[in-house]
PDB file of C-alpha atoms in Angstrom:
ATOM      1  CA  UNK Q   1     -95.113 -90.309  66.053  1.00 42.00           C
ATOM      2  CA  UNK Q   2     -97.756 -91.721  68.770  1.00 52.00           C
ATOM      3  CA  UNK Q   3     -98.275 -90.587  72.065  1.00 54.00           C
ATOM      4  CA  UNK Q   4    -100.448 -92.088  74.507  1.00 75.00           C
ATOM      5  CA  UNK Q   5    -103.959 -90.204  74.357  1.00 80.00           C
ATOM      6  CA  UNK Q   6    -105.515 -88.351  77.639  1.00 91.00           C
ATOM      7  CA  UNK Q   7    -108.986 -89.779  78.099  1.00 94.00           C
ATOM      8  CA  UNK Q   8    -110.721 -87.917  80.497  1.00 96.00           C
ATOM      9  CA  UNK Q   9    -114.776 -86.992  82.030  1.00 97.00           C
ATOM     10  CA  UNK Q  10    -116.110 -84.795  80.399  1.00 97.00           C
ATOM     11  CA  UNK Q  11    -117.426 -81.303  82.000  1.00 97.00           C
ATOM     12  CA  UNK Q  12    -120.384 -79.039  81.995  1.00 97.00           C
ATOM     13  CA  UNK Q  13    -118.042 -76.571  80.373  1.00 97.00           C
ATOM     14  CA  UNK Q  14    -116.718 -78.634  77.894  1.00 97.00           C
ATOM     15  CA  UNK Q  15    -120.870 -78.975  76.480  1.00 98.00           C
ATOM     16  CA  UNK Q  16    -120.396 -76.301  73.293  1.00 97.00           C
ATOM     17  CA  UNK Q  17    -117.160 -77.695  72.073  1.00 96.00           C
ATOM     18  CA  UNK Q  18    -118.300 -81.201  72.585  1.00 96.00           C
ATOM     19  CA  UNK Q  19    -121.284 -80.835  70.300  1.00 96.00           C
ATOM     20  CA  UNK Q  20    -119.248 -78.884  67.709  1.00 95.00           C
ATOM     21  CA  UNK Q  21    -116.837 -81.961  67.724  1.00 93.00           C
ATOM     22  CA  UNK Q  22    -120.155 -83.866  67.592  1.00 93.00           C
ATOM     23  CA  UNK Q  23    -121.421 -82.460  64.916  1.00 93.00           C
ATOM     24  CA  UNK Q  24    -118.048 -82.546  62.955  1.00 92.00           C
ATOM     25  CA  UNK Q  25    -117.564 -86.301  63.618  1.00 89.00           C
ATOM     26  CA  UNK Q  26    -120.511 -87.195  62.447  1.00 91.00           C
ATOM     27  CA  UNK Q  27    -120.721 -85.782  59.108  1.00 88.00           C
ATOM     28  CA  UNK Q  28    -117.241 -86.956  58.296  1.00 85.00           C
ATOM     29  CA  UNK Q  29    -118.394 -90.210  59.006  1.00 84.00           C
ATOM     30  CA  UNK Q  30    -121.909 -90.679  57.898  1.00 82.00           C
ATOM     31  CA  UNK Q  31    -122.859 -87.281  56.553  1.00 78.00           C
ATOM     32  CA  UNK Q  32    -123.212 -89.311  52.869  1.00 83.00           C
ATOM     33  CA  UNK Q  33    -126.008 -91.514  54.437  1.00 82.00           C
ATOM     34  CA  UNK Q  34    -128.678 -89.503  53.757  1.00 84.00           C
ATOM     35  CA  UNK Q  35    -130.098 -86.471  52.126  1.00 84.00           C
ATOM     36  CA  UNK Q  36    -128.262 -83.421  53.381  1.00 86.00           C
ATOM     37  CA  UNK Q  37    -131.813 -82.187  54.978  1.00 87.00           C
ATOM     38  CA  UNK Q  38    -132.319 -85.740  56.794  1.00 86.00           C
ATOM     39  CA  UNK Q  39    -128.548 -85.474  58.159  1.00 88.00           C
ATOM     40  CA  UNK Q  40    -129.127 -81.259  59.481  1.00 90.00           C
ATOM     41  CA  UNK Q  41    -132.679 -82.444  61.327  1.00 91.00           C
ATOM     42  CA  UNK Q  42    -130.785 -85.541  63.001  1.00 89.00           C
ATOM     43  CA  UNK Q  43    -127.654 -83.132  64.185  1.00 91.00           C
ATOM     44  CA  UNK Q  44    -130.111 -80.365  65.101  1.00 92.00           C
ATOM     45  CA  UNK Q  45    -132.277 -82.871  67.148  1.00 92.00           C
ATOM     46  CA  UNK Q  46    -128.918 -84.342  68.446  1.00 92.00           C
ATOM     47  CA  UNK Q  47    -126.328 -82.531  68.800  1.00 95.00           C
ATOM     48  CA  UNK Q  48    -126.622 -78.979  70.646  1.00 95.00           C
ATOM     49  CA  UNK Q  49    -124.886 -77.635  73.788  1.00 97.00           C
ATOM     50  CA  UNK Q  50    -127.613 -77.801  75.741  1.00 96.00           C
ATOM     51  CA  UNK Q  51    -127.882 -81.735  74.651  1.00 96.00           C
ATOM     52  CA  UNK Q  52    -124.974 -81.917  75.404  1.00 97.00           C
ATOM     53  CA  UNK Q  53    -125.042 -80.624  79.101  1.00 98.00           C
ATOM     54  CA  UNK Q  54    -127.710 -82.649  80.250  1.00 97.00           C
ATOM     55  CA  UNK Q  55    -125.470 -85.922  79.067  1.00 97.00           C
ATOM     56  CA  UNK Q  56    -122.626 -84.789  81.231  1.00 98.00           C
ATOM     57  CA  UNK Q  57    -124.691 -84.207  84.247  1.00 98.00           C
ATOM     58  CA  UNK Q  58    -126.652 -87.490  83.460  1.00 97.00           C
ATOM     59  CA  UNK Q  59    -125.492 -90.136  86.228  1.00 97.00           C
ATOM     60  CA  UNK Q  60    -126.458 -92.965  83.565  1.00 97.00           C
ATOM     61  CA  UNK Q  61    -124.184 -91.396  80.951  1.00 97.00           C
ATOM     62  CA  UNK Q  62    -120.206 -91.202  81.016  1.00 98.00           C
ATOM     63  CA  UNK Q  63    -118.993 -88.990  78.053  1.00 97.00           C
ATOM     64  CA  UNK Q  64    -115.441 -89.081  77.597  1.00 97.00           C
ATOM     65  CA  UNK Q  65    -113.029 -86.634  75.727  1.00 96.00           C
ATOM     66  CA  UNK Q  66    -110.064 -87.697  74.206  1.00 94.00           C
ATOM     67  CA  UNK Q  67    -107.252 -85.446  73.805  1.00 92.00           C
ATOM     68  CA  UNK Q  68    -103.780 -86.276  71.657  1.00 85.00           C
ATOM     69  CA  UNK Q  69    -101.044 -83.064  71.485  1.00 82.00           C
ATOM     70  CA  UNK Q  70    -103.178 -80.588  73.454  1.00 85.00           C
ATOM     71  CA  UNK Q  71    -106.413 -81.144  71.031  1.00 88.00           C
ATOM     72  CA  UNK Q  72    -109.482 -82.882  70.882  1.00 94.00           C
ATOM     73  CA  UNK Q  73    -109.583 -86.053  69.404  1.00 91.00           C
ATOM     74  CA  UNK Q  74    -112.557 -87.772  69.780  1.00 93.00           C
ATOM     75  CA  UNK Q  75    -115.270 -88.511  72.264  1.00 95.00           C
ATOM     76  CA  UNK Q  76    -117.198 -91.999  73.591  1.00 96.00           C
ATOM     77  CA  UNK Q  77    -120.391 -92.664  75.471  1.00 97.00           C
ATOM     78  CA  UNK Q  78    -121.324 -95.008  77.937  1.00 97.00           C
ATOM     79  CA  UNK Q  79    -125.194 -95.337  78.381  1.00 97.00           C
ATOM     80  CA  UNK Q  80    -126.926 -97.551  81.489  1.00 97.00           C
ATOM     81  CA  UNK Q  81    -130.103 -95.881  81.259  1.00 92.00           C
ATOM     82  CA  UNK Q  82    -130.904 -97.267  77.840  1.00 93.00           C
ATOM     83  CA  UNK Q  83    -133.070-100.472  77.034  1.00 93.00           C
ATOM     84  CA  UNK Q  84    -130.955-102.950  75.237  1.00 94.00           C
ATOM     85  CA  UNK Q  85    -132.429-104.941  72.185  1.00 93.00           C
ATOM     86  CA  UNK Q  86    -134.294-107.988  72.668  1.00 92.00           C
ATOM     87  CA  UNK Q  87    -130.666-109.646  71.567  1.00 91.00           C
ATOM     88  CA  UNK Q  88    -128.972-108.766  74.904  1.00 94.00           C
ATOM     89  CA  UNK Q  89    -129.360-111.166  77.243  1.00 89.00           C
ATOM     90  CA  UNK Q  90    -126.066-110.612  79.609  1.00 89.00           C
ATOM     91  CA  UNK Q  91    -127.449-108.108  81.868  1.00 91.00           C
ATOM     92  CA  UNK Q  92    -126.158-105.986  83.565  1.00 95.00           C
ATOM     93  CA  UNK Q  93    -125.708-104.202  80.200  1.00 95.00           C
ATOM     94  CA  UNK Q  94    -124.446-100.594  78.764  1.00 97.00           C
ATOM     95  CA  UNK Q  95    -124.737 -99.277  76.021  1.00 97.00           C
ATOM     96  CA  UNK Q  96    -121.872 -97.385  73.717  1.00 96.00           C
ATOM     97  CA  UNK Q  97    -123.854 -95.367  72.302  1.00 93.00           C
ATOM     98  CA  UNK Q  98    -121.194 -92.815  70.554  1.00 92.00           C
ATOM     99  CA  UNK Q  99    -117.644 -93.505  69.768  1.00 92.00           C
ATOM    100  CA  UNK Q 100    -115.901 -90.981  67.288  1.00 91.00           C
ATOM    101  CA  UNK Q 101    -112.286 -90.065  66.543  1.00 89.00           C
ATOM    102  CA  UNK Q 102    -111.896 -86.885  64.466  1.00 88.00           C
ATOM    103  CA  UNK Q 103    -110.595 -87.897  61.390  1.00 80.00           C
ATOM    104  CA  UNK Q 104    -106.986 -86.573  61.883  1.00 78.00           C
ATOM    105  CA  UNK Q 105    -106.222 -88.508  64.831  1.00 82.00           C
ATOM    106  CA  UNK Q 106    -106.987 -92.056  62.910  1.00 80.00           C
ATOM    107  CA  UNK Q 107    -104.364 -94.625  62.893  1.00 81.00           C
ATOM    108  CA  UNK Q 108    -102.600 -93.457  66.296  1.00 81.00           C
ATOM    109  CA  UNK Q 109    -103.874 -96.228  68.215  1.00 81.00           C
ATOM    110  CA  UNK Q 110    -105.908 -93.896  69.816  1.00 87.00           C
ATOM    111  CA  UNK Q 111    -109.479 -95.933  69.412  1.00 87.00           C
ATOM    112  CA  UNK Q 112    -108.275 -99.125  70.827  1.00 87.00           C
ATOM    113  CA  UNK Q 113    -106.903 -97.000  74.392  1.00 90.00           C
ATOM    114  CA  UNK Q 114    -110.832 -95.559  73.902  1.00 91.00           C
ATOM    115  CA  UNK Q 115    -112.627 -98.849  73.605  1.00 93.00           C
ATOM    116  CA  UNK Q 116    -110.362-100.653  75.972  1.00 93.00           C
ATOM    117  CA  UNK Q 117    -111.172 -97.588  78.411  1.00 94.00           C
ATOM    118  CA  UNK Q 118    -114.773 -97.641  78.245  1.00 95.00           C
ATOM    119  CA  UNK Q 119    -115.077-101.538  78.771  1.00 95.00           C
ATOM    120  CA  UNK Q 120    -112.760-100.940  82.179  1.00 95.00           C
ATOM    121  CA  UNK Q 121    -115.514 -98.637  83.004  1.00 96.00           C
ATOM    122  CA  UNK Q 122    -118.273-100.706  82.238  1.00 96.00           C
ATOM    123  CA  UNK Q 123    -116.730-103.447  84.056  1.00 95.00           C
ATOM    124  CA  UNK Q 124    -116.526-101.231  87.424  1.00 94.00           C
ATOM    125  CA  UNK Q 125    -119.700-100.141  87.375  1.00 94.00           C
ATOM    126  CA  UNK Q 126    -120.997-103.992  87.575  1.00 94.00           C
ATOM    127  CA  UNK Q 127    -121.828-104.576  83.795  1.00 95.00           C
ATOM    128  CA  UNK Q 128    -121.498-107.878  82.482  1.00 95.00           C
ATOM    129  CA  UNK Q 129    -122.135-107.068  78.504  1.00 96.00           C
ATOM    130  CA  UNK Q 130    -121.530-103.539  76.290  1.00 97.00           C
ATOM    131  CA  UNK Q 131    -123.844-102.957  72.988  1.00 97.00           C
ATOM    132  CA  UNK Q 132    -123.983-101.288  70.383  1.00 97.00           C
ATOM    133  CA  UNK Q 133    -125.622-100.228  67.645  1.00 95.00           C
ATOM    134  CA  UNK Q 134    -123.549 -99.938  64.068  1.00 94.00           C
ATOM    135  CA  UNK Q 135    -124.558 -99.047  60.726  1.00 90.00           C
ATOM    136  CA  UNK Q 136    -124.521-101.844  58.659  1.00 92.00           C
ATOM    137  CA  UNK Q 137    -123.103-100.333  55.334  1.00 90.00           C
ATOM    138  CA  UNK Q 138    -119.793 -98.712  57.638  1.00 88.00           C
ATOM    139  CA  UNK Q 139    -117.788-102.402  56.994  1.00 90.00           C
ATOM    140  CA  UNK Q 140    -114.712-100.448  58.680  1.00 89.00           C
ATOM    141  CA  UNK Q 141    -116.775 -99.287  62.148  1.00 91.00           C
ATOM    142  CA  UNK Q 142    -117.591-103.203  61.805  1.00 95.00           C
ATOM    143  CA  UNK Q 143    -114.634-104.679  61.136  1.00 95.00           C
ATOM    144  CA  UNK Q 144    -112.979-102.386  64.090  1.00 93.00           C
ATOM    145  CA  UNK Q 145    -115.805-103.919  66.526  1.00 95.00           C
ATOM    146  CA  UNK Q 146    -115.417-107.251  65.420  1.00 97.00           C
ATOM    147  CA  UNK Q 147    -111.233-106.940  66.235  1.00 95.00           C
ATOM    148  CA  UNK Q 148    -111.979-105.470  69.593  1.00 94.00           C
ATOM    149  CA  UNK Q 149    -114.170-108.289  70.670  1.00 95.00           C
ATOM    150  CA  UNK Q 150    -117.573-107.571  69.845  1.00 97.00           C
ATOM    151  CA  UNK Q 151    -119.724-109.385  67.598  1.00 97.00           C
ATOM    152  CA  UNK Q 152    -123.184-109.506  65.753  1.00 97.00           C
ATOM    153  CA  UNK Q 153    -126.330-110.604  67.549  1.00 97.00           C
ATOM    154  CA  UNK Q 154    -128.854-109.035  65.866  1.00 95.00           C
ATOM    155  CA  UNK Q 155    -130.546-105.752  63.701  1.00 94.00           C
ATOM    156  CA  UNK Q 156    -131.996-102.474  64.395  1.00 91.00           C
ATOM    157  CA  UNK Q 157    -133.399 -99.458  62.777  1.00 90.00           C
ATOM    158  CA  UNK Q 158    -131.623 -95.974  63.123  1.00 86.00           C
ATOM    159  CA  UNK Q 159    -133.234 -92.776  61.902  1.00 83.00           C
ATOM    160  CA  UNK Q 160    -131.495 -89.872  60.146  1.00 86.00           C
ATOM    161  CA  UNK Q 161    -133.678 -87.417  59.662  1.00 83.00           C
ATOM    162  CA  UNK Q 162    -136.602 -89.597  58.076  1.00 85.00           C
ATOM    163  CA  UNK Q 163    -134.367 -91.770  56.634  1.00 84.00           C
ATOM    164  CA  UNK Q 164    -134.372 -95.423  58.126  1.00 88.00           C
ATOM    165  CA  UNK Q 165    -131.042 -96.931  58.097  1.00 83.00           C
ATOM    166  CA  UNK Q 166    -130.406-100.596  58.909  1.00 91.00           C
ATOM    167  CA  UNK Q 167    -127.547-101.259  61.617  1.00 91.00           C
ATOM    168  CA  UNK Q 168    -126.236-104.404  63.294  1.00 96.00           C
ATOM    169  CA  UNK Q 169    -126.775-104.749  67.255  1.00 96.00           C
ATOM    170  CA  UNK Q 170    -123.102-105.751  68.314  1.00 97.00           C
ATOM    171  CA  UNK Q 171    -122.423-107.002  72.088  1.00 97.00           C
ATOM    172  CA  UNK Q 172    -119.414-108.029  74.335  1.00 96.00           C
ATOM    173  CA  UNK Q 173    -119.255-109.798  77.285  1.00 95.00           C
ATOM    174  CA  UNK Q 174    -117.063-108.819  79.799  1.00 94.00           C
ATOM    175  CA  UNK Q 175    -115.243-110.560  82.212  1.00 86.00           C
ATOM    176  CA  UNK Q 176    -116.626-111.678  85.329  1.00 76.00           C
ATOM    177  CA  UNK Q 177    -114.625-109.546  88.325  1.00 62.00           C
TER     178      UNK Q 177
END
């Protein structure tokens, strides 16, 4: 059964659970990218409560938390205080810097209502473009950016740990208001 998904700002409160569901998300989704060391020093580095809080009360950041049935979901990230790539030329630009469902909430439907969220956010604040930045061995994170209008410009370099992995820089214009 689907039901429409509550996506909502995340709060200073909300900063422990948010990097537990962080944390979680990741690994399910890239923890087999690297050596289990490289992946604990990029979550430790990453992903902490305090981390956490300083996101939600960043003005240049809008976390979201997305909750299906009266649990957590997922999460997303808009970021305007990061540099785009060299690739970007549409600017105003934001990035999307995360974008995670947990793994029992796939196939609800529930990532397109994110994604279609965060561009209607981008668009409000005056951005004419969203990035991102996509590993380029995840061919289903790819294929799901490529459906949702966003396509590849470019490459980029994305540590875990110590570990360089290679990721495509993906962009989307958005429409003019």
């Amino acid at each position: 059964m689907k039901f429409d998904a509550i996506i909502r700002p995340a709060r200073l409160a909300d900063a422990a659970a948010l990097s537990e569901l962080m944390r979680r998300t990741f690994i399910a989704a890239n923890g087999h990218c690297s050596t289990p060391g490289n992946v604990a020093r990029f979550l430790d580095a990453t992903y902490q409560p305090g981390l956490q809080a300083a996101e939600i009360r960043d003005p240049d950041t809008l976390t979201l938390i997305v909750e299906q049935d009266h649990e957590w979901a997922g999460f997303a990230q808009l970021r305007w205080g990061t540099r785009p790539p060299p690739e970007i030329d549409l600017l105003p630009t934001v990035e999307l810097g995360r974008i995670y469902l947990d793994a029992a909430f796939h196939r609800r439907g529930i990532a397109a209502q994110l994604v279609a969220t965060l561009l209607a956010a981008a668009s409000v604040r005056g951005s004419r473009s969203v990035w991102l930045n996509v590993w380029q061995e995840s061919a289903q994170a790819i294929r799901f950016y490529q459906k949702h209008g966003f396509q590849i410009v470019g490459s980029s370099v994305f540590n875990v740990g110590d570990d360089p992995k290679q990721d495509w820089v993906m962009t989307q214009a958005l429409p003019v208001a």
